[in-house]
Coordinates of C-alpha atoms in Angstrom, one line a residue:
X1 CA -9.8 -22.3 9.3
X2 CA -10.9 -18.7 8.5
X3 CA -7.9 -16.8 9.8
X4 CA -8.4 -13.7 7.8
X5 CA -9.1 -10.6 9.7
X6 CA -10.0 -7.1 8.8
X7 CA -8.1 -4.0 10.0
X8 CA -9.5 -2.9 13.3
X9 CA -10.8 -6.5 14.1
X10 CA -9.4 -8.8 16.6
X11 CA -7.8 -11.8 15.0
X12 CA -9.1 -15.4 15.4
X13 CA -7.2 -17.3 18.1
X14 CA -8.7 -20.7 16.9
X15 CA -6.2 -23.5 16.4
X16 CA -5.3 -24.9 13.0
X17 CA -7.0 -28.4 12.7
X18 CA -5.6 -31.5 11.0
X19 CA -2.2 -32.6 10.0
X20 CA -0.5 -32.3 6.8
X21 CA 3.2 -33.2 6.0
X22 CA 3.6 -30.5 3.1
X23 CA 1.8 -27.9 5.3
X24 CA 4.3 -28.9 8.1
X25 CA 7.3 -28.4 5.8
X26 CA 5.9 -25.1 4.7
X27 CA 5.5 -24.1 8.3
X28 CA 9.1 -25.1 9.1
X29 CA 10.4 -22.9 6.2
X30 CA 8.3 -20.0 7.3
X31 CA 9.3 -20.5 11.0
X32 CA 13.0 -20.4 9.7
X33 CA 12.2 -16.9 8.1
X34 CA 10.7 -15.6 11.1
X35 CA 13.8 -16.6 13.2
X36 CA 15.9 -14.5 10.7
X37 CA 13.5 -11.7 11.2
X38 CA 13.9 -12.0 14.9
X39 CA 17.7 -11.7 14.4
X40 CA 17.1 -8.7 12.2
X41 CA 14.9 -7.2 15.1
X42 CA 17.8 -7.7 17.5
X43 CA 20.1 -5.7 15.2
X44 CA 17.3 -3.0 15.0
X45 CA 16.9 -2.9 18.7
X46 CA 20.6 -2.5 19.2
X47 CA 20.6 0.3 16.6
X48 CA 17.8 2.3 18.5
X49 CA 19.3 1.7 21.8
X50 CA 22.7 2.9 20.6
X51 CA 21.0 5.9 18.9
X52 CA 19.3 6.9 22.1
X53 CA 22.4 6.7 24.2
X54 CA 24.8 8.5 21.8
X55 CA 25.9 12.0 22.4
X56 CA 24.9 14.5 20.0
X57 CA 22.4 17.4 19.2
X58 CA 18.7 16.9 18.9
X59 CA 17.3 13.4 18.5
X60 CA 20.5 12.4 16.7
X61 CA 20.0 9.0 14.8
X62 CA 16.9 8.1 16.6
X63 CA 14.3 9.0 13.9
X64 CA 16.3 7.1 11.2
X65 CA 16.7 4.1 13.5
X66 CA 13.0 4.1 14.1
X67 CA 12.4 4.2 10.4
X68 CA 14.3 1.1 10.1
X69 CA 12.1 -0.5 12.9
X70 CA 9.1 0.5 11.0
X71 CA 10.3 -1.0 7.8
X72 CA 10.9 -4.4 9.6
X73 CA 7.5 -4.1 11.4
X74 CA 5.8 -3.6 8.1
X75 CA 7.5 -6.6 6.7
X76 CA 6.1 -8.7 9.8
X77 CA 2.7 -7.2 9.1
X78 CA 2.9 -8.5 5.4
X79 CA 4.0 -11.9 6.5
X80 CA 1.2 -12.2 9.3
X81 CA -1.3 -11.4 6.6
X82 CA 0.1 -13.6 3.9
X83 CA 0.7 -16.7 5.9
X84 CA -2.0 -16.6 8.6
X85 CA -4.5 -14.0 7.4
X86 CA -3.9 -11.8 10.4
X87 CA -4.1 -8.2 9.1
X88 CA -2.4 -5.6 11.2
X89 CA -3.1 -2.2 10.4
X90 CA -0.3 -0.3 8.9
X91 CA 0.7 3.0 10.5
X92 CA -0.7 6.0 8.6
X93 CA 1.3 9.2 8.1
X94 CA 4.8 10.0 9.0
X95 CA 6.7 10.0 12.3
X96 CA 5.7 12.7 14.8
X97 CA 7.6 16.2 14.6
X98 CA 10.7 16.7 16.7
X99 CA 9.9 19.1 19.5
X100 CA 11.8 22.3 19.5
X101 CA 15.1 22.2 21.8
X102 CA 14.7 18.3 22.2
X103 CA 18.0 16.9 23.0
X104 CA 19.7 14.1 25.1
X105 CA 18.7 10.6 26.2
X106 CA 15.5 11.6 28.1
X107 CA 14.2 13.8 25.2
X108 CA 14.9 10.8 22.6
X109 CA 13.2 8.3 24.9
X110 CA 10.3 10.7 25.5
X111 CA 9.8 11.3 21.8
X112 CA 9.5 7.5 21.3
X113 CA 7.1 6.9 24.1
X114 CA 4.8 9.8 23.6
X115 CA 3.7 8.4 20.3
X116 CA 1.6 5.4 20.6
X117 CA 2.6 3.8 17.4
X118 CA 6.3 4.4 17.8
X119 CA 6.0 3.1 21.4
X120 CA 4.5 -0.1 20.2
X121 CA 7.1 -0.5 17.6
X122 CA 9.9 0.1 20.2
X123 CA 8.5 -2.4 22.7
X124 CA 8.0 -4.9 19.9
X125 CA 11.5 -4.6 18.5
X126 CA 12.9 -5.1 22.1
X127 CA 10.8 -8.1 22.8
X128 CA 10.7 -9.9 19.3
X129 CA 14.3 -11.2 19.7
X130 CA 13.1 -13.2 22.7
X131 CA 9.5 -13.8 22.6
X132 CA 9.2 -13.8 18.7
X133 CA 12.3 -16.0 18.3
X134 CA 10.9 -18.5 20.9
X135 CA 7.7 -19.0 19.1
X136 CA 9.4 -19.4 15.7
X137 CA 12.3 -21.5 16.8
X138 CA 10.2 -24.1 18.8
X139 CA 9.3 -26.3 16.0
X140 CA 12.8 -26.1 14.6
X141 CA 14.2 -27.0 18.0
X142 CA 11.8 -30.1 17.9
X143 CA 13.3 -31.0 14.6
X144 CA 16.8 -30.7 15.7
X145 CA 16.1 -32.6 18.8
X146 CA 14.6 -35.3 16.8
X147 CA 17.5 -35.4 14.5
X148 CA 19.9 -35.6 17.6
X149 CA 18.0 -38.5 19.0
X150 CA 18.1 -40.4 15.7
X151 CA 21.9 -39.7 15.6
X152 CA 22.3 -41.1 19.1
X153 CA 20.6 -44.3 17.9
X154 CA 23.6 -45.0 15.7
X155 CA 26.4 -43.3 17.5
X156 CA 25.2 -42.7 21.0
X157 CA 27.1 -45.6 22.7
X158 CA 30.6 -44.7 21.6
X159 CA 29.9 -41.0 22.3
X160 CA 28.6 -41.9 25.7
X161 CA 31.8 -43.9 26.5
X162 CA 34.0 -40.9 25.0
X163 CA 32.2 -38.3 26.9
X164 CA 31.8 -40.2 30.2
X165 CA 28.1 -40.5 30.0
X166 CA 25.4 -39.1 27.7
X167 CA 21.7 -38.2 28.3
X168 CA 18.9 -37.7 25.9
X169 CA 16.1 -36.0 28.0
X170 CA 15.5 -38.6 30.7
X171 CA 17.3 -41.4 28.8
X172 CA 20.9 -42.2 29.9
X173 CA 22.4 -43.4 26.7
X174 CA 24.7 -46.1 28.0
X175 CA 24.1 -49.0 25.9
X176 CA 22.3 -50.3 22.6
X177 CA 18.8 -50.5 24.2
X178 CA 18.8 -47.0 25.6
X179 CA 20.4 -45.7 22.3
X180 CA 17.5 -47.3 20.3
X181 CA 15.0 -45.8 22.7
X182 CA 16.6 -42.3 22.2
X183 CA 16.3 -43.0 18.4
X184 CA 12.5 -43.9 18.8
X185 CA 12.0 -40.7 21.0
X186 CA 13.7 -38.8 18.3
X187 CA 11.6 -40.1 15.5
X188 CA 8.5 -39.1 17.4
X189 CA 9.8 -35.5 17.4
X190 CA 9.7 -35.3 13.6
X191 CA 5.9 -35.5 13.0
X192 CA 5.5 -33.4 16.2
X193 CA 7.7 -30.8 14.6
X194 CA 5.7 -30.9 11.3
X195 CA 2.5 -30.6 13.4
X196 CA 3.7 -27.7 15.4
X197 CA 5.2 -25.7 12.7
X198 CA 2.1 -24.1 11.1
X199 CA 0.7 -23.6 14.6
X200 CA 3.7 -21.8 15.8
X201 CA 3.6 -19.5 12.6
X202 CA -0.1 -18.6 13.4
X203 CA 0.7 -18.1 17.1
X204 CA 3.6 -15.7 16.1
X205 CA 1.1 -13.7 13.9
X206 CA -1.2 -13.3 16.9
X207 CA 1.7 -12.3 19.0
X208 CA 2.8 -9.7 16.4
X209 CA -0.8 -8.5 16.2
X210 CA -0.9 -8.1 19.9
X211 CA 2.3 -6.1 19.9
X212 CA 1.8 -3.8 16.9
X213 CA -2.0 -3.5 16.4
X214 CA -3.5 -0.2 17.8
X215 CA -6.3 -0.2 20.3
X216 CA -9.9 0.5 19.2
X217 CA -9.7 3.9 20.6
X218 CA -6.6 4.7 18.6
X219 CA -8.2 3.3 15.5
X220 CA -11.3 5.4 16.1
X221 CA -9.2 8.5 16.7
X222 CA -7.1 8.0 13.5
X223 CA -10.3 7.4 11.6
X224 CA -11.7 10.7 12.8
X225 CA -8.5 12.6 12.1
X226 CA -8.4 10.9 8.5
X227 CA -11.9 11.9 7.9
X228 CA -11.3 15.5 9.1
X229 CA -8.3 15.7 6.8
X230 CA -10.1 14.4 3.8
X231 CA -13.0 16.5 4.5
X232 CA -10.8 19.7 4.5
X233 CA -8.9 18.4 1.4
X234 CA -12.2 17.7 -0.3
X235 CA -13.4 21.3 0.5
X236 CA -10.2 22.8 -0.7
X237 CA -10.4 20.9 -3.9
X238 CA -14.1 21.7 -4.5
X239 CA -13.3 25.5 -4.0
X240 CA -10.2 25.4 -6.2
X241 CA -12.4 23.6 -8.9
X242 CA -15.1 26.3 -8.5
X243 CA -12.5 29.0 -8.9
X244 CA -11.0 27.3 -12.0
X245 CA -14.4 27.1 -13.6
X246 CA -15.1 30.8 -12.8
X247 CA -11.7 31.7 -14.3
X248 CA -12.1 29.7 -17.4
X249 CA -15.6 31.1 -17.9
X250 CA -14.6 34.7 -17.4
X251 CA -11.4 34.4 -19.5
X252 CA -12.8 32.2 -22.2
X253 CA -16.5 31.6 -23.1
X254 CA -17.8 34.7 -21.2
X255 CA -15.4 37.0 -23.1
X256 CA -16.2 35.6 -26.4
X257 CA -19.9 35.9 -25.7
X258 CA -19.5 39.6 -24.8
X259 CA -17.5 40.1 -28.0
X260 CA -20.1 38.4 -30.0
X261 CA -22.8 40.7 -28.5
X262 CA -20.7 43.8 -29.3
X263 CA -20.3 42.6 -32.9
X264 CA -24.0 42.0 -33.3
X265 CA -24.7 45.4 -31.8
X266 CA -22.2 47.0 -34.2
X267 CA -23.8 45.1 -37.1
X268 CA -27.3 46.3 -36.2
X269 CA -26.1 49.9 -36.4
X270 CA -24.3 49.4 -39.7
X271 CA -27.0 47.3 -41.3
X272 CA -28.4 50.2 -43.5
X273 CA -25.3 52.0 -44.3
X274 CA -22.5 49.5 -44.7
X275 CA -23.7 46.0 -45.5
X276 CA -20.2 44.7 -46.2
X277 CA -19.1 45.7 -42.7
X278 CA -22.0 43.8 -41.3
X279 CA -21.1 40.6 -43.3
X280 CA -17.6 40.8 -41.7
X281 CA -19.0 41.4 -38.2
X282 CA -21.4 38.4 -38.6
X283 CA -18.6 36.1 -39.7
X284 CA -16.6 37.2 -36.6
X285 CA -19.6 36.7 -34.4
X286 CA -20.1 33.2 -35.8
X287 CA -16.5 32.5 -35.2
X288 CA -16.7 33.8 -31.5
X289 CA -19.8 31.6 -30.9
X290 CA -18.1 28.5 -32.3
X291 CA -15.0 29.1 -30.1
X292 CA -17.2 29.9 -27.1
X293 CA -19.0 26.6 -27.7
X294 CA -15.7 24.6 -27.9
X295 CA -14.5 26.3 -24.7
X296 CA -17.6 25.4 -23.0
X297 CA -17.3 21.7 -24.1
X298 CA -13.8 21.7 -22.9
X299 CA -14.9 23.1 -19.6
X300 CA -17.5 20.4 -19.2
X301 CA -15.0 17.8 -20.3
X302 CA -12.8 19.0 -17.4
X303 CA -15.5 18.7 -14.9
X304 CA -16.9 15.4 -16.0
X305 CA -15.8 13.9 -19.3
X306 CA -18.8 12.9 -21.6
X307 CA -17.1 9.7 -22.5
X308 CA -17.0 8.8 -18.8
X309 CA -20.7 9.8 -18.2
X310 CA -21.9 7.9 -21.3
X311 CA -19.6 4.8 -21.7
X312 CA -18.0 4.4 -18.3
X313 CA -14.6 4.1 -17.0
X314 CA -13.4 1.5 -19.5
X315 CA -13.8 3.6 -22.6
X316 CA -12.6 6.7 -20.7
X317 CA -9.3 5.0 -19.8
X318 CA -9.1 3.8 -23.5
X319 CA -9.6 7.4 -24.7
X320 CA -6.8 8.5 -22.2
X321 CA -4.6 5.9 -23.6
X322 CA -5.1 6.8 -27.2
X323 CA -4.3 10.4 -26.8
X324 CA -1.2 9.8 -24.6
X325 CA 2.1 10.5 -26.4
X326 CA 3.6 7.3 -24.9
X327 CA 2.3 4.0 -26.5
X328 CA 0.0 2.7 -23.8
X329 CA -1.7 -0.7 -23.4
X330 CA -4.8 -1.1 -21.4
X331 CA -6.1 -4.2 -19.7
X332 CA -9.4 -4.1 -17.9
X333 CA -11.2 -6.7 -16.0
X334 CA -14.2 -5.3 -14.2
X335 CA -17.3 -7.4 -13.2
X336 CA -19.4 -4.1 -13.3
X337 CA -19.4 -0.3 -13.2
X338 CA -18.2 1.7 -10.2
X339 CA -20.3 4.5 -8.8
X340 CA -19.9 7.8 -10.7
X341 CA -17.7 9.7 -8.1
X342 CA -15.4 6.8 -7.8
X343 CA -15.1 6.6 -11.8
X344 CA -14.4 10.4 -11.8
X345 CA -11.7 10.1 -9.2
X346 CA -10.0 7.2 -10.8
X347 CA -10.3 8.7 -14.3
X348 CA -8.6 12.0 -13.2
X349 CA -5.9 10.3 -11.1
X350 CA -5.0 8.0 -14.3
X351 CA -5.1 11.3 -16.4
X352 CA -2.6 12.9 -14.1
X353 CA -0.3 9.9 -13.9
X354 CA -0.2 9.5 -17.7
X355 CA 0.5 13.2 -18.0
X356 CA 3.4 12.7 -15.6
X357 CA 4.6 9.7 -17.6
X358 CA 4.5 11.8 -20.9
X359 CA 6.2 14.8 -19.3
X360 CA 8.9 13.5 -17.0
X361 CA 9.7 9.8 -17.4
X362 CA 11.2 9.5 -20.9
X363 CA 9.4 6.2 -21.1
X364 CA 8.9 4.4 -24.5
X365 CA 6.0 2.2 -23.2
X366 CA 3.2 2.2 -20.5
X367 CA 0.6 -0.3 -19.3
X368 CA -2.7 0.4 -17.4
X369 CA -4.2 -2.5 -15.6
X370 CA -7.7 -2.0 -14.2
X371 CA -9.4 -4.7 -12.2
X372 CA -11.8 -5.2 -9.3
X373 CA -10.8 -7.6 -6.4
X374 CA -12.4 -8.1 -2.9
X375 CA -14.3 -4.8 -2.8
X376 CA -11.3 -2.8 -4.3
X377 CA -11.0 -1.0 -7.6
X378 CA -7.4 -1.5 -8.3
X379 CA -5.5 0.6 -10.9
X380 CA -1.8 -0.2 -11.8
X381 CA 0.0 2.1 -14.2
X382 CA 3.6 0.9 -15.2
X383 CA 6.1 2.7 -17.4
X384 CA 9.6 1.9 -18.7
X385 CA 10.9 5.5 -17.9
X386 CA 13.9 6.4 -15.7
X387 CA 12.2 6.1 -12.4
X388 CA 12.9 8.3 -9.3
X389 CA 9.1 9.4 -8.7
X390 CA 8.3 10.3 -5.3
X391 CA 4.9 11.2 -4.0
X392 CA 6.6 13.2 -1.1
X393 CA 8.3 15.5 -3.6
X394 CA 5.7 15.8 -6.5
X395 CA 2.8 18.0 -6.1
X396 CA 0.9 16.1 -8.9
X397 CA 1.2 12.7 -7.1
X398 CA 0.2 14.4 -3.8
X399 CA -2.9 15.8 -5.6
X400 CA -3.7 12.3 -6.7
X401 CA -3.1 11.1 -3.3
X402 CA -5.5 13.7 -1.8
X403 CA -8.2 12.9 -4.4
X404 CA -8.0 9.3 -3.6
X405 CA -8.1 9.8 0.3
X406 CA -11.5 11.5 -0.1
X407 CA -12.9 8.0 -0.9
X408 CA -10.5 6.2 1.5
X409 CA -8.3 5.3 -1.4
X410 CA -4.6 4.8 -1.2
X411 CA -1.7 5.6 -3.6
X412 CA 1.5 3.4 -3.6
X413 CA 4.4 4.5 -5.8
X414 CA 7.3 2.0 -6.6
X415 CA 9.9 3.9 -8.7
X416 CA 13.5 2.9 -8.2
X417 CA 16.2 4.8 -10.0
X418 CA 16.6 3.8 -13.6
X419 CA 12.9 2.5 -13.4
X420 CA 10.6 0.9 -14.1
X421 CA 7.8 2.9 -12.3
X422 CA 4.7 1.3 -11.0
X423 CA 1.9 3.4 -9.4
X424 CA -0.9 1.4 -7.9
X425 CA -4.2 3.0 -6.7
X426 CA -6.8 1.3 -4.7
X427 CA -10.4 2.6 -4.1
X428 CA -13.0 0.7 -2.1
X429 CA -16.3 0.6 -4.0
X430 CA -19.4 -1.5 -5.1
X431 CA -20.0 -2.3 -8.7
X432 CA -23.1 -2.7 -10.8
X433 CA -23.9 -3.3 -14.5
X434 CA -22.5 -6.0 -16.8
X435 CA -19.1 -7.4 -16.6
X436 CA -16.4 -5.8 -18.8
X437 CA -13.1 -7.6 -19.7
X438 CA -10.9 -6.2 -22.4
X439 CA -7.4 -5.4 -23.6
X440 CA -6.4 -2.6 -25.8
X441 CA -2.9 -1.5 -27.0
X442 CA -2.1 1.7 -28.7
X443 CA 1.1 2.4 -30.7

């Protein structure tokens, strides 16, 4: 079965074919996990319902309760993709803003229902303890029913006498023959439970997709909004870069070239009368030209580093690791070379994160892993620092996030207090050129 779906596509509803005992036991284990998830959804639904009805100013605890619902739904999205190949798009952005003056039960309910994603998650968390639990528990119920039938085959007759009659489905367990018949029927439940378990897990993933996935119109609207945002960010970034180049040229190389011209003009006037002063002016002009050349090289390196243009992302990342104050190990596995804009975005993002590691993390070791997987350039940077990094609070990480978003890339930060910190970047791209696999450590 090819159960993998891409975001925005409808998942395949095809049945799983064949029977496998190991797959059945795996399915039962997964079904049990989904049952626990349904119990957690029951707790979240009670929390949201209580938060809506509680007396208090504004929206009260509703936003925080819905954050818990989103976290649980994201976990369901992960399980659906991992176990059934059903990919459910993850919500982009944060919760909608709180309207001014909103307060009371009606305002809280309206705040949830007016946002399509919150509405879906709210309906899902209310229905999952019933519908989701039924789908997940069904193969487990078959297994328990089979175990009960086998138990009755051995102990059904005395139990029937003690309880004044006992039935197993349509079988009245009153003697040895009917007890054996209940046991045979119970045995038949066991392979049926193993056959049903992986199918129930897949059906549960389809149910979760139906409850949480946005419609095509919502996907298109979100895509348009994303493109408008990234286009605006790209334009702002480009204008900021142009202003930086203008400022660096005006304050650096341009000023030195003007000074050099003034020195040469003065040397021309003193050439006949004061040769020694001319010599000093020429030496100063030569120094100014050398400094201007170095500043121009630095400026070009800030726009597009020569090592990146000449030797590609692999050697450019190595050069960053070698100049980083924190000892950094680089591992690269690329079957080719990304396009130049992607390389540039990845290079400057890695540079910014390594700068943060050196300045703020107090790390004594860092690792960079660059690889290509299923159409994605994936970069992972890990350090042994004290952690606590948050993209929502740091302007540097926000800049990296905006830079990657221009190319539909994403940034994920996992930085618990006391570390370690792991920053993962993904950029969709196509590769060309020969394969590059290497590892480099710097001390």
